[in-house]
Amino acid sequence: MPNKTTLIEREKSPLATRSDIDPKSVVDITGALNALLADVFSLYLKTKNFHWHMSGPHFRDYHLLLDDHGDQIFAMADDIAERVRKIGGTTIRSIGHIARVQRIADNDADFVTAKDMLSELLEDEKAFLLSMRAVHSLCGQAGDVATASLVENWIDQTERRRWFLFEATRPE
């Protein structure tokens, strides 16, 4: 059984998980993952906003497409946050924190055409993809294969969403 001093030290210590990844790399990767997580929430909310406010002759198709995209984007959130914790970091704690870290801009317009919604999401997904590629590079440099593997799957999902958005925005 640990002595009393060890228990007291553990109770006073901040949240920390031991990791075999270099401490500087942990800071870099968790920072990049937290920015990615903020973008996940921003992209999710924008996708749902457009899903809720979709109108026009392709309403049903686009409404269902964005619902599917929103579910897929939201599914990433817990995996990102838990990965941050697994490697020794802490993660986003509030909407204010998300607002400070997000790189994907909000859209608070009263009305956006269906074509503009899809085009904006297409550009946001491109930016999101580039951010994930940067995280993947950081992971590769640090030898963090588990995070890199997760990011590879998210990149594939994002490329698929971009493909669907691209095809949906092509002229008829």
PDB file of C-alpha atoms in Angstrom:
ATOM      1  CA  MET A   1       0.000   0.000   0.000  1.00  0.00           C
ATOM      2  CA  PRO A   2       1.319   3.488  -0.870  1.00  0.00           C
ATOM      3  CA  ASN A   3       2.399   5.636   2.004  1.00  0.00           C
ATOM      4  CA  LYS A   4       0.349   8.617   3.127  1.00  0.00           C
ATOM      5  CA  THR A   5       2.658  11.150   1.420  1.00  0.00           C
ATOM      6  CA  THR A   6       2.263   9.439  -1.970  1.00  0.00           C
ATOM      7  CA  LEU A   7      -1.535   9.521  -1.670  1.00  0.00           C
ATOM      8  CA  ILE A   8      -1.518  13.205  -0.747  1.00  0.00           C
ATOM      9  CA  GLU A   9       0.801  14.028  -3.683  1.00  0.00           C
ATOM     10  CA  ARG A  10      -1.516  12.166  -6.052  1.00  0.00           C
ATOM     11  CA  GLU A  11      -4.548  14.029  -4.749  1.00  0.00           C
ATOM     12  CA  LYS A  12      -2.832  17.395  -5.317  1.00  0.00           C
ATOM     13  CA  SER A  13      -1.393  16.586  -8.745  1.00  0.00           C
ATOM     14  CA  PRO A  14      -3.111  17.941 -11.840  1.00  0.00           C
ATOM     15  CA  LEU A  15      -4.748  15.651 -14.339  1.00  0.00           C
ATOM     16  CA  ALA A  16      -1.899  13.819 -15.964  1.00  0.00           C
ATOM     17  CA  THR A  17      -1.588  10.528 -17.745  1.00  0.00           C
ATOM     18  CA  ARG A  18       1.843   9.066 -18.213  1.00  0.00           C
ATOM     19  CA  SER A  19       2.801   8.648 -21.828  1.00  0.00           C
ATOM     20  CA  ASP A  20       5.835   7.304 -23.610  1.00  0.00           C
ATOM     21  CA  ILE A  21       5.522  10.169 -26.090  1.00  0.00           C
ATOM     22  CA  ASP A  22       8.009  12.996 -25.603  1.00  0.00           C
ATOM     23  CA  PRO A  23       6.457  15.667 -23.312  1.00  0.00           C
ATOM     24  CA  LYS A  24       6.958  18.464 -25.885  1.00  0.00           C
ATOM     25  CA  SER A  25       5.290  16.315 -28.540  1.00  0.00           C
ATOM     26  CA  VAL A  26       2.396  15.661 -26.158  1.00  0.00           C
ATOM     27  CA  VAL A  27       1.909  19.420 -25.785  1.00  0.00           C
ATOM     28  CA  ASP A  28       2.076  19.927 -29.560  1.00  0.00           C
ATOM     29  CA  ILE A  29      -0.233  17.019 -30.397  1.00  0.00           C
ATOM     30  CA  THR A  30      -2.793  17.795 -27.695  1.00  0.00           C
ATOM     31  CA  GLY A  31      -2.837  21.451 -28.763  1.00  0.00           C
ATOM     32  CA  ALA A  32      -3.452  20.409 -32.371  1.00  0.00           C
ATOM     33  CA  LEU A  33      -6.103  17.887 -31.314  1.00  0.00           C
ATOM     34  CA  ASN A  34      -7.892  20.488 -29.178  1.00  0.00           C
ATOM     35  CA  ALA A  35      -7.981  22.868 -32.148  1.00  0.00           C
ATOM     36  CA  LEU A  36      -9.303  19.988 -34.237  1.00  0.00           C
ATOM     37  CA  LEU A  37     -11.926  19.267 -31.576  1.00  0.00           C
ATOM     38  CA  ALA A  38     -13.023  22.916 -31.572  1.00  0.00           C
ATOM     39  CA  ASP A  39     -13.331  22.685 -35.355  1.00  0.00           C
ATOM     40  CA  VAL A  40     -15.368  19.481 -35.001  1.00  0.00           C
ATOM     41  CA  PHE A  41     -17.891  21.308 -32.824  1.00  0.00           C
ATOM     42  CA  SER A  42     -17.904  24.350 -35.129  1.00  0.00           C
ATOM     43  CA  LEU A  43     -18.305  22.252 -38.270  1.00  0.00           C
ATOM     44  CA  TYR A  44     -20.948  20.083 -36.596  1.00  0.00           C
ATOM     45  CA  LEU A  45     -23.031  23.068 -35.524  1.00  0.00           C
ATOM     46  CA  LYS A  46     -22.703  24.760 -38.924  1.00  0.00           C
ATOM     47  CA  THR A  47     -23.696  21.524 -40.668  1.00  0.00           C
ATOM     48  CA  LYS A  48     -26.739  21.162 -38.395  1.00  0.00           C
ATOM     49  CA  ASN A  49     -27.587  24.854 -38.848  1.00  0.00           C
ATOM     50  CA  PHE A  50     -27.639  24.366 -42.603  1.00  0.00           C
ATOM     51  CA  HIS A  51     -29.541  21.077 -42.194  1.00  0.00           C
ATOM     52  CA  TRP A  52     -32.228  22.864 -40.162  1.00  0.00           C
ATOM     53  CA  HIS A  53     -32.451  25.847 -42.507  1.00  0.00           C
ATOM     54  CA  MET A  54     -32.194  24.054 -45.852  1.00  0.00           C
ATOM     55  CA  SER A  55     -34.785  25.011 -48.471  1.00  0.00           C
ATOM     56  CA  GLY A  56     -35.315  24.703 -52.177  1.00  0.00           C
ATOM     57  CA  PRO A  57     -36.070  22.042 -54.779  1.00  0.00           C
ATOM     58  CA  HIS A  58     -33.456  19.594 -53.421  1.00  0.00           C
ATOM     59  CA  PHE A  59     -34.521  20.074 -49.809  1.00  0.00           C
ATOM     60  CA  ARG A  60     -35.014  16.414 -48.938  1.00  0.00           C
ATOM     61  CA  ASP A  61     -31.750  15.202 -50.466  1.00  0.00           C
ATOM     62  CA  TYR A  62     -29.652  17.993 -48.953  1.00  0.00           C
ATOM     63  CA  HIS A  63     -31.444  17.830 -45.609  1.00  0.00           C
ATOM     64  CA  LEU A  64     -30.665  14.106 -45.328  1.00  0.00           C
ATOM     65  CA  LEU A  65     -27.099  14.560 -46.624  1.00  0.00           C
ATOM     66  CA  LEU A  66     -26.310  17.174 -43.996  1.00  0.00           C
ATOM     67  CA  ASP A  67     -27.924  15.107 -41.265  1.00  0.00           C
ATOM     68  CA  ASP A  68     -25.644  12.202 -42.193  1.00  0.00           C
ATOM     69  CA  HIS A  69     -22.611  14.509 -42.329  1.00  0.00           C
ATOM     70  CA  GLY A  70     -23.460  16.020 -38.949  1.00  0.00           C
ATOM     71  CA  ASP A  71     -23.702  12.587 -37.320  1.00  0.00           C
ATOM     72  CA  GLN A  72     -20.347  11.578 -38.764  1.00  0.00           C
ATOM     73  CA  ILE A  73     -18.634  14.792 -37.649  1.00  0.00           C
ATOM     74  CA  PHE A  74     -20.083  14.629 -34.124  1.00  0.00           C
ATOM     75  CA  ALA A  75     -18.931  11.009 -33.765  1.00  0.00           C
ATOM     76  CA  MET A  76     -15.317  12.222 -33.900  1.00  0.00           C
ATOM     77  CA  ALA A  77     -15.604  14.441 -30.823  1.00  0.00           C
ATOM     78  CA  ASP A  78     -15.365  11.860 -28.065  1.00  0.00           C
ATOM     79  CA  ASP A  79     -12.532   9.978 -29.768  1.00  0.00           C
ATOM     80  CA  ILE A  80     -10.497  13.170 -30.120  1.00  0.00           C
ATOM     81  CA  ALA A  81     -11.041  14.251 -26.517  1.00  0.00           C
ATOM     82  CA  GLU A  82     -10.278  10.795 -25.143  1.00  0.00           C
ATOM     83  CA  ARG A  83      -7.114  10.572 -27.232  1.00  0.00           C
ATOM     84  CA  VAL A  84      -5.946  13.886 -25.751  1.00  0.00           C
ATOM     85  CA  ARG A  85      -6.469  12.460 -22.270  1.00  0.00           C
ATOM     86  CA  LYS A  86      -4.796   9.126 -23.102  1.00  0.00           C
ATOM     87  CA  ILE A  87      -1.567  10.815 -24.090  1.00  0.00           C
ATOM     88  CA  GLY A  88      -1.488  13.102 -21.072  1.00  0.00           C
ATOM     89  CA  GLY A  89      -3.263  16.301 -22.033  1.00  0.00           C
ATOM     90  CA  THR A  90      -6.440  18.034 -21.029  1.00  0.00           C
ATOM     91  CA  THR A  91      -9.098  19.063 -23.466  1.00  0.00           C
ATOM     92  CA  ILE A  92     -11.774  21.623 -24.215  1.00  0.00           C
ATOM     93  CA  ARG A  93     -13.978  22.505 -21.277  1.00  0.00           C
ATOM     94  CA  SER A  94     -16.590  24.959 -22.561  1.00  0.00           C
ATOM     95  CA  ILE A  95     -18.244  26.687 -25.486  1.00  0.00           C
ATOM     96  CA  GLY A  96     -16.092  29.732 -24.717  1.00  0.00           C
ATOM     97  CA  HIS A  97     -12.993  27.573 -25.001  1.00  0.00           C
ATOM     98  CA  ILE A  98     -14.227  26.283 -28.365  1.00  0.00           C
ATOM     99  CA  ALA A  99     -14.806  29.870 -29.557  1.00  0.00           C
ATOM    100  CA  ARG A 100     -11.231  30.809 -28.627  1.00  0.00           C
ATOM    101  CA  VAL A 101      -9.688  27.845 -30.442  1.00  0.00           C
ATOM    102  CA  GLN A 102     -11.943  27.197 -33.469  1.00  0.00           C
ATOM    103  CA  ARG A 103     -10.655  27.964 -36.941  1.00  0.00           C
ATOM    104  CA  ILE A 104     -13.860  27.245 -38.840  1.00  0.00           C
ATOM    105  CA  ALA A 105     -15.961  30.393 -38.948  1.00  0.00           C
ATOM    106  CA  ASP A 106     -19.561  30.442 -37.782  1.00  0.00           C
ATOM    107  CA  ASN A 107     -22.363  31.417 -40.139  1.00  0.00           C
ATOM    108  CA  ASP A 108     -25.088  33.409 -38.389  1.00  0.00           C
ATOM    109  CA  ALA A 109     -26.759  34.713 -41.549  1.00  0.00           C
ATOM    110  CA  ASP A 110     -30.546  34.856 -41.535  1.00  0.00           C
ATOM    111  CA  PHE A 111     -30.711  33.204 -44.952  1.00  0.00           C
ATOM    112  CA  VAL A 112     -28.208  31.239 -47.021  1.00  0.00           C
ATOM    113  CA  THR A 113     -29.101  29.578 -50.316  1.00  0.00           C
ATOM    114  CA  ALA A 114     -28.766  25.820 -50.548  1.00  0.00           C
ATOM    115  CA  LYS A 115     -25.921  26.156 -53.060  1.00  0.00           C
ATOM    116  CA  ASP A 116     -24.058  28.601 -50.815  1.00  0.00           C
ATOM    117  CA  MET A 117     -24.540  26.326 -47.803  1.00  0.00           C
ATOM    118  CA  LEU A 118     -23.039  23.364 -49.612  1.00  0.00           C
ATOM    119  CA  SER A 119     -20.222  25.467 -51.092  1.00  0.00           C
ATOM    120  CA  GLU A 120     -19.328  26.900 -47.689  1.00  0.00           C
ATOM    121  CA  LEU A 121     -19.293  23.450 -46.121  1.00  0.00           C
ATOM    122  CA  LEU A 122     -17.135  22.192 -48.983  1.00  0.00           C
ATOM    123  CA  GLU A 123     -14.533  24.882 -48.200  1.00  0.00           C
ATOM    124  CA  ASP A 124     -14.778  24.219 -44.463  1.00  0.00           C
ATOM    125  CA  GLU A 125     -14.234  20.498 -45.026  1.00  0.00           C
ATOM    126  CA  LYS A 126     -11.151  21.351 -47.108  1.00  0.00           C
ATOM    127  CA  ALA A 127      -9.722  23.461 -44.268  1.00  0.00           C
ATOM    128  CA  PHE A 128     -10.626  20.710 -41.790  1.00  0.00           C
ATOM    129  CA  LEU A 129      -8.829  18.156 -43.965  1.00  0.00           C
ATOM    130  CA  LEU A 130      -5.683  20.291 -44.097  1.00  0.00           C
ATOM    131  CA  SER A 131      -5.754  20.622 -40.298  1.00  0.00           C
ATOM    132  CA  MET A 132      -6.015  16.855 -39.930  1.00  0.00           C
ATOM    133  CA  ARG A 133      -3.083  16.330 -42.281  1.00  0.00           C
ATOM    134  CA  ALA A 134      -1.016  18.684 -40.083  1.00  0.00           C
ATOM    135  CA  VAL A 135      -2.003  16.706 -36.965  1.00  0.00           C
ATOM    136  CA  HIS A 136      -1.058  13.494 -38.764  1.00  0.00           C
ATOM    137  CA  SER A 137       2.365  14.938 -39.555  1.00  0.00           C
ATOM    138  CA  LEU A 138       2.915  15.891 -35.903  1.00  0.00           C
ATOM    139  CA  CYS A 139       1.950  12.382 -34.853  1.00  0.00           C
ATOM    140  CA  GLY A 140       4.346  10.851 -37.360  1.00  0.00           C
ATOM    141  CA  GLN A 141       7.223  12.959 -36.079  1.00  0.00           C
ATOM    142  CA  ALA A 142       6.454  11.941 -32.492  1.00  0.00           C
ATOM    143  CA  GLY A 143       5.885   8.263 -33.247  1.00  0.00           C
ATOM    144  CA  ASP A 144       2.278   8.520 -32.034  1.00  0.00           C
ATOM    145  CA  VAL A 145       0.908   5.799 -34.303  1.00  0.00           C
ATOM    146  CA  ALA A 146      -2.382   5.415 -32.431  1.00  0.00           C
ATOM    147  CA  THR A 147      -3.396   9.041 -32.949  1.00  0.00           C
ATOM    148  CA  ALA A 148      -2.095   8.941 -36.532  1.00  0.00           C
ATOM    149  CA  SER A 149      -4.273   5.890 -37.202  1.00  0.00           C
ATOM    150  CA  LEU A 150      -7.396   7.630 -35.893  1.00  0.00           C
ATOM    151  CA  VAL A 151      -6.615  10.722 -37.944  1.00  0.00           C
ATOM    152  CA  GLU A 152      -6.206   8.611 -41.089  1.00  0.00           C
ATOM    153  CA  ASN A 153      -9.746   7.299 -40.676  1.00  0.00           C
ATOM    154  CA  TRP A 154     -11.097  10.827 -40.110  1.00  0.00           C
ATOM    155  CA  ILE A 155      -9.244  12.044 -43.205  1.00  0.00           C
ATOM    156  CA  ASP A 156     -10.938   9.325 -45.246  1.00  0.00           C
ATOM    157  CA  GLN A 157     -14.363  10.261 -43.860  1.00  0.00           C
ATOM    158  CA  THR A 158     -13.721  13.940 -44.563  1.00  0.00           C
ATOM    159  CA  GLU A 159     -12.628  13.214 -48.123  1.00  0.00           C
ATOM    160  CA  ARG A 160     -15.894  11.355 -48.624  1.00  0.00           C
ATOM    161  CA  ARG A 161     -17.950  14.264 -47.257  1.00  0.00           C
ATOM    162  CA  ARG A 162     -16.043  16.653 -49.530  1.00  0.00           C
ATOM    163  CA  TRP A 163     -16.718  14.406 -52.509  1.00  0.00           C
ATOM    164  CA  PHE A 164     -20.455  14.376 -51.783  1.00  0.00           C
ATOM    165  CA  LEU A 165     -20.524  18.154 -51.317  1.00  0.00           C
ATOM    166  CA  PHE A 166     -18.522  18.692 -54.491  1.00  0.00           C
ATOM    167  CA  GLU A 167     -20.876  16.517 -56.529  1.00  0.00           C
ATOM    168  CA  ALA A 168     -23.930  18.190 -54.993  1.00  0.00           C
ATOM    169  CA  THR A 169     -22.629  21.661 -55.976  1.00  0.00           C
ATOM    170  CA  ARG A 170     -21.892  20.809 -59.631  1.00  0.00           C
ATOM    171  CA  PRO A 171     -24.144  22.495 -62.202  1.00  0.00           C
ATOM    172  CA  GLU A 172     -27.082  20.411 -63.357  1.00  0.00           C
TER     173      GLU A 172
END
